[in-house]
Amino acid sequence: MNAVGDRSRPTLAIVGATGAVGSVMRDLLSQRADIWGEIRLLASSRSAGQTRSVRGEDVVVRELTVDNLDGVDVAMFLVPSEVALRWAPVAVEGGSVVVDASRAFRAEPGVPLVVHAFNRAQVRNRPRGIISSPTGATLVMLDAIGALHSGWGLTDLVVTTFESASGAGTSGVERLYDEVEAVAGDRGLGRHIGDVRRHIDERLAPRSPFPAPWR
């Protein structure tokens, strides 16, 4: 099956196909049962024209535009909130069902917040044409907490999460690799408060996207 696909099956657009989450989504689509016709890879103008692999084929990335959303049945938005806020309604207006992974619509009326193992029936309750996805920590917790709540009824929950570098996207992951390389093999580091941070700041530019990457 090529990327243009079977017109009898739904067309999927991955919006943010070249980012960190988009890369994982492309891998998942290549490993799971193939239910899609055409899969379009959409991204910013900076990435348009590049090639990415999905379902074992190289596909040219297109710019996120109204025309390139035309004919899309399902649009997966794997982009920052500001991009989702602007473009998700555009995709809906063009006839797409939007699944958004950002925080843009998580607290919005008329947008179901869906966890597959918990309330997947709510995917049909989408008056605004948008389905929102919670954070990764919430997705993991609700597999267990959903069962506890259905059996006994939870009233309060206190949660502390520690987010990964990948939460900042591709730039966060690359920065982490750069910092590991910068400190690798130097056994003198870590003996004094702040010496690792100073070492990294002296050797890497621009400064880290994280407020306190190393201590």
mmCIF file of C-alpha atoms in Angstrom:
data_model
loop_
_atom_site.group_PDB
_atom_site.id
_atom_site.type_symbol
_atom_site.label_atom_id
_atom_site.label_comp_id
_atom_site.label_asym_id
_atom_site.label_seq_id
_atom_site.Cartn_x
_atom_site.Cartn_y
_atom_site.Cartn_z
ATOM 1 C CA MET A 1 0.000 0.000 0.000
ATOM 2 C CA ASN A 2 1.532 3.318 -1.011
ATOM 3 C CA ALA A 3 1.171 6.634 0.803
ATOM 4 C CA VAL A 4 -1.516 7.822 -1.618
ATOM 5 C CA GLY A 5 -3.443 4.787 -0.456
ATOM 6 C CA ASP A 6 -6.837 3.267 -1.020
ATOM 7 C CA ARG A 7 -9.572 5.858 -1.459
ATOM 8 C CA SER A 8 -12.104 3.433 0.065
ATOM 9 C CA ARG A 9 -10.283 3.758 3.381
ATOM 10 C CA PRO A 10 -9.990 6.938 5.495
ATOM 11 C CA THR A 11 -7.312 9.515 4.824
ATOM 12 C CA LEU A 12 -5.125 10.373 7.802
ATOM 13 C CA ALA A 13 -3.056 13.525 8.246
ATOM 14 C CA ILE A 14 -0.242 13.660 10.791
ATOM 15 C CA VAL A 15 0.163 17.331 11.620
ATOM 16 C CA GLY A 16 3.626 17.810 13.083
ATOM 17 C CA ALA A 17 4.995 14.746 11.316
ATOM 18 C CA THR A 18 8.658 15.768 11.606
ATOM 19 C CA GLY A 19 8.642 16.474 15.348
ATOM 20 C CA ALA A 20 9.529 14.132 18.199
ATOM 21 C CA VAL A 21 5.965 12.880 18.732
ATOM 22 C CA GLY A 22 5.328 12.774 14.992
ATOM 23 C CA SER A 23 8.308 10.466 14.567
ATOM 24 C CA VAL A 24 6.889 8.064 17.144
ATOM 25 C CA MET A 25 3.477 8.196 15.481
ATOM 26 C CA ARG A 26 4.985 7.338 12.111
ATOM 27 C CA ASP A 27 6.721 4.336 13.670
ATOM 28 C CA LEU A 28 3.482 3.165 15.301
ATOM 29 C CA LEU A 29 1.562 3.459 12.051
ATOM 30 C CA SER A 30 4.241 1.361 10.378
ATOM 31 C CA GLN A 31 4.003 -1.370 13.032
ATOM 32 C CA ARG A 32 0.257 -1.640 13.637
ATOM 33 C CA ALA A 33 -2.546 -2.964 11.465
ATOM 34 C CA ASP A 34 -2.853 -0.803 8.364
ATOM 35 C CA ILE A 35 -6.378 0.641 8.349
ATOM 36 C CA TRP A 36 -5.612 3.859 6.497
ATOM 37 C CA GLY A 37 -5.760 4.843 2.872
ATOM 38 C CA GLU A 38 -3.594 7.881 2.236
ATOM 39 C CA ILE A 39 -1.369 9.128 5.051
ATOM 40 C CA ARG A 40 -0.339 12.758 4.648
ATOM 41 C CA LEU A 41 2.620 14.155 6.515
ATOM 42 C CA LEU A 42 2.112 17.833 7.326
ATOM 43 C CA ALA A 43 4.460 20.245 9.073
ATOM 44 C CA SER A 44 5.657 23.836 9.009
ATOM 45 C CA SER A 45 7.061 25.499 5.923
ATOM 46 C CA ARG A 46 10.574 24.819 7.268
ATOM 47 C CA SER A 47 10.040 21.075 6.942
ATOM 48 C CA ALA A 48 7.994 21.057 3.734
ATOM 49 C CA GLY A 49 9.741 19.161 0.949
ATOM 50 C CA GLN A 50 11.649 16.883 3.297
ATOM 51 C CA THR A 51 11.103 13.131 3.153
ATOM 52 C CA ARG A 52 10.010 10.899 6.017
ATOM 53 C CA SER A 53 9.259 7.187 6.159
ATOM 54 C CA VAL A 54 5.850 5.770 7.060
ATOM 55 C CA ARG A 55 4.515 2.255 6.380
ATOM 56 C CA GLY A 56 7.877 1.421 4.851
ATOM 57 C CA GLU A 57 7.712 4.134 2.186
ATOM 58 C CA ASP A 58 9.290 7.545 1.814
ATOM 59 C CA VAL A 59 6.674 10.294 1.822
ATOM 60 C CA VAL A 60 7.249 13.959 1.018
ATOM 61 C CA VAL A 61 6.263 16.287 3.848
ATOM 62 C CA ARG A 62 3.762 18.979 2.905
ATOM 63 C CA GLU A 63 3.222 22.373 4.468
ATOM 64 C CA LEU A 64 0.263 22.734 6.817
ATOM 65 C CA THR A 65 -2.220 24.650 4.667
ATOM 66 C CA VAL A 66 -5.954 24.666 4.009
ATOM 67 C CA ASP A 67 -5.418 22.953 0.660
ATOM 68 C CA ASN A 68 -3.311 20.180 2.164
ATOM 69 C CA LEU A 69 -5.993 19.493 4.766
ATOM 70 C CA ASP A 70 -8.621 19.090 2.060
ATOM 71 C CA GLY A 71 -10.055 15.576 1.898
ATOM 72 C CA VAL A 72 -8.593 14.488 5.250
ATOM 73 C CA ASP A 73 -10.900 12.283 7.331
ATOM 74 C CA VAL A 74 -8.851 12.232 10.540
ATOM 75 C CA ALA A 75 -6.171 14.766 11.474
ATOM 76 C CA MET A 76 -3.769 13.918 14.297
ATOM 77 C CA PHE A 77 -2.381 17.165 15.732
ATOM 78 C CA LEU A 78 1.021 16.588 17.335
ATOM 79 C CA VAL A 79 2.028 20.223 17.570
ATOM 80 C CA PRO A 80 2.344 23.030 20.162
ATOM 81 C CA SER A 81 -0.875 24.440 21.579
ATOM 82 C CA GLU A 82 -0.721 27.677 19.612
ATOM 83 C CA VAL A 83 -0.585 25.752 16.324
ATOM 84 C CA ALA A 84 -3.452 23.490 17.364
ATOM 85 C CA LEU A 85 -5.590 26.461 18.417
ATOM 86 C CA ARG A 86 -5.173 28.031 15.006
ATOM 87 C CA TRP A 87 -5.390 25.005 12.742
ATOM 88 C CA ALA A 88 -7.620 22.416 14.450
ATOM 89 C CA PRO A 89 -10.815 24.459 13.801
ATOM 90 C CA VAL A 90 -9.683 24.908 10.193
ATOM 91 C CA ALA A 91 -9.357 21.146 9.786
ATOM 92 C CA VAL A 92 -12.792 20.595 11.353
ATOM 93 C CA GLU A 93 -14.353 23.178 9.050
ATOM 94 C CA GLY A 94 -12.898 21.242 6.121
ATOM 95 C CA GLY A 95 -14.562 18.020 7.272
ATOM 96 C CA SER A 96 -11.853 16.358 9.397
ATOM 97 C CA VAL A 97 -12.188 14.797 12.809
ATOM 98 C CA VAL A 98 -9.310 16.229 14.854
ATOM 99 C CA VAL A 99 -7.430 14.339 17.555
ATOM 100 C CA ASP A 100 -5.276 16.843 19.418
ATOM 101 C CA ALA A 101 -2.392 15.847 21.704
ATOM 102 C CA SER A 102 -1.632 19.363 22.980
ATOM 103 C CA ARG A 103 -3.168 21.103 25.997
ATOM 104 C CA ALA A 104 -5.068 23.510 23.745
ATOM 105 C CA PHE A 105 -8.542 21.962 24.127
ATOM 106 C CA ARG A 106 -8.251 19.820 27.280
ATOM 107 C CA ALA A 107 -10.495 22.052 29.384
ATOM 108 C CA GLU A 108 -12.775 23.242 26.581
ATOM 109 C CA PRO A 109 -16.541 22.557 26.705
ATOM 110 C CA GLY A 110 -17.700 20.295 23.914
ATOM 111 C CA VAL A 111 -14.297 18.624 23.527
ATOM 112 C CA PRO A 112 -14.082 15.146 25.087
ATOM 113 C CA LEU A 113 -10.850 14.254 26.880
ATOM 114 C CA VAL A 114 -10.491 10.621 25.886
ATOM 115 C CA VAL A 115 -8.404 7.817 27.371
ATOM 116 C CA HIS A 116 -8.758 4.606 25.366
ATOM 117 C CA ALA A 117 -8.938 2.226 28.355
ATOM 118 C CA PHE A 118 -11.220 4.501 30.368
ATOM 119 C CA ASN A 119 -13.851 6.380 28.340
ATOM 120 C CA ARG A 120 -13.270 5.563 24.682
ATOM 121 C CA ALA A 121 -17.015 5.737 23.930
ATOM 122 C CA GLN A 122 -16.679 9.524 24.265
ATOM 123 C CA VAL A 123 -14.942 9.713 20.881
ATOM 124 C CA ARG A 124 -18.430 9.916 19.387
ATOM 125 C CA ASN A 125 -19.383 12.806 21.662
ATOM 126 C CA ARG A 126 -17.530 15.555 19.826
ATOM 127 C CA PRO A 127 -19.863 18.453 19.003
ATOM 128 C CA ARG A 128 -16.910 20.639 18.017
ATOM 129 C CA GLY A 129 -15.295 17.926 15.897
ATOM 130 C CA ILE A 130 -12.247 17.725 18.185
ATOM 131 C CA ILE A 131 -11.080 14.976 20.526
ATOM 132 C CA SER A 132 -8.442 15.885 23.078
ATOM 133 C CA SER A 133 -5.764 13.608 24.493
ATOM 134 C CA PRO A 134 -4.386 14.003 28.037
ATOM 135 C CA THR A 135 -0.743 14.075 29.000
ATOM 136 C CA GLY A 136 1.307 10.894 28.990
ATOM 137 C CA ALA A 137 1.301 10.724 32.800
ATOM 138 C CA THR A 138 -2.506 10.812 32.850
ATOM 139 C CA LEU A 139 -2.762 8.118 30.194
ATOM 140 C CA VAL A 140 -0.535 5.778 32.183
ATOM 141 C CA MET A 141 -2.239 6.416 35.526
ATOM 142 C CA LEU A 142 -5.804 5.986 34.325
ATOM 143 C CA ASP A 143 -5.283 2.366 33.336
ATOM 144 C CA ALA A 144 -5.073 1.596 37.061
ATOM 145 C CA ILE A 145 -6.999 4.514 38.527
ATOM 146 C CA GLY A 146 -9.970 3.953 36.203
ATOM 147 C CA ALA A 147 -10.462 0.470 37.647
ATOM 148 C CA LEU A 148 -10.138 1.753 41.219
ATOM 149 C CA HIS A 149 -12.613 4.549 40.591
ATOM 150 C CA SER A 150 -15.200 2.290 38.990
ATOM 151 C CA GLY A 151 -14.970 -0.111 41.938
ATOM 152 C CA TRP A 152 -14.791 2.236 44.901
ATOM 153 C CA GLY A 153 -15.088 5.851 43.703
ATOM 154 C CA LEU A 154 -12.096 8.116 44.149
ATOM 155 C CA THR A 155 -12.732 11.607 45.490
ATOM 156 C CA ASP A 156 -9.199 13.045 45.669
ATOM 157 C CA LEU A 157 -5.920 12.343 43.946
ATOM 158 C CA VAL A 158 -2.536 13.947 44.596
ATOM 159 C CA VAL A 159 0.009 13.422 41.832
ATOM 160 C CA THR A 160 3.611 14.475 41.293
ATOM 161 C CA THR A 161 5.145 13.879 37.867
ATOM 162 C CA PHE A 162 8.707 14.167 36.640
ATOM 163 C CA GLU A 163 8.714 14.977 32.947
ATOM 164 C CA SER A 164 11.253 13.682 30.458
ATOM 165 C CA ALA A 165 13.480 15.771 28.209
ATOM 166 C CA SER A 166 11.336 14.672 25.277
ATOM 167 C CA GLY A 167 8.544 16.811 26.694
ATOM 168 C CA ALA A 168 10.333 19.758 25.101
ATOM 169 C CA GLY A 169 10.235 18.046 21.706
ATOM 170 C CA THR A 170 13.134 17.305 19.399
ATOM 171 C CA SER A 171 15.129 20.266 20.690
ATOM 172 C CA GLY A 172 14.944 18.910 24.230
ATOM 173 C CA VAL A 173 16.170 15.455 23.233
ATOM 174 C CA GLU A 174 19.028 16.840 21.151
ATOM 175 C CA ARG A 175 20.048 19.169 23.961
ATOM 176 C CA LEU A 176 20.131 16.254 26.397
ATOM 177 C CA TYR A 177 22.429 14.302 24.069
ATOM 178 C CA ASP A 178 24.668 17.354 23.695
ATOM 179 C CA GLU A 179 24.912 17.781 27.454
ATOM 180 C CA VAL A 180 25.699 14.113 28.047
ATOM 181 C CA GLU A 181 28.480 14.384 25.468
ATOM 182 C CA ALA A 182 29.803 17.567 27.110
ATOM 183 C CA VAL A 183 30.192 15.966 30.553
ATOM 184 C CA ALA A 184 31.100 12.402 29.553
ATOM 185 C CA GLY A 185 34.477 11.215 30.798
ATOM 186 C CA ASP A 186 35.161 14.150 33.137
ATOM 187 C CA ARG A 187 35.423 12.508 36.566
ATOM 188 C CA GLY A 188 36.070 15.843 38.271
ATOM 189 C CA LEU A 189 32.551 17.124 37.658
ATOM 190 C CA GLY A 190 29.868 16.873 40.318
ATOM 191 C CA ARG A 191 32.151 17.505 43.248
ATOM 192 C CA HIS A 192 30.934 21.060 43.826
ATOM 193 C CA ILE A 193 27.470 22.613 43.653
ATOM 194 C CA GLY A 194 26.797 24.067 40.214
ATOM 195 C CA ASP A 195 30.017 22.885 38.550
ATOM 196 C CA VAL A 196 28.243 20.673 36.020
ATOM 197 C CA ARG A 197 25.915 23.516 35.020
ATOM 198 C CA ARG A 198 28.816 25.948 34.627
ATOM 199 C CA HIS A 199 30.755 23.397 32.587
ATOM 200 C CA ILE A 200 27.831 22.946 30.183
ATOM 201 C CA ASP A 201 27.104 26.669 29.880
ATOM 202 C CA GLU A 202 30.731 27.328 28.962
ATOM 203 C CA ARG A 203 30.751 24.719 26.206
ATOM 204 C CA LEU A 204 27.288 24.696 24.665
ATOM 205 C CA ALA A 205 25.316 27.420 22.943
ATOM 206 C CA PRO A 206 22.578 28.460 22.924
ATOM 207 C CA ARG A 207 21.733 28.066 26.587
ATOM 208 C CA SER A 208 19.572 25.145 27.615
ATOM 209 C CA PRO A 209 15.772 25.267 27.057
ATOM 210 C CA PHE A 210 15.449 23.755 30.541
ATOM 211 C CA PRO A 211 15.500 26.007 33.646
ATOM 212 C CA ALA A 212 17.915 23.736 35.518
ATOM 213 C CA PRO A 213 19.241 20.960 33.304
ATOM 214 C CA TRP A 214 22.079 19.911 35.563
ATOM 215 C CA ARG A 215 23.249 20.621 39.109
#
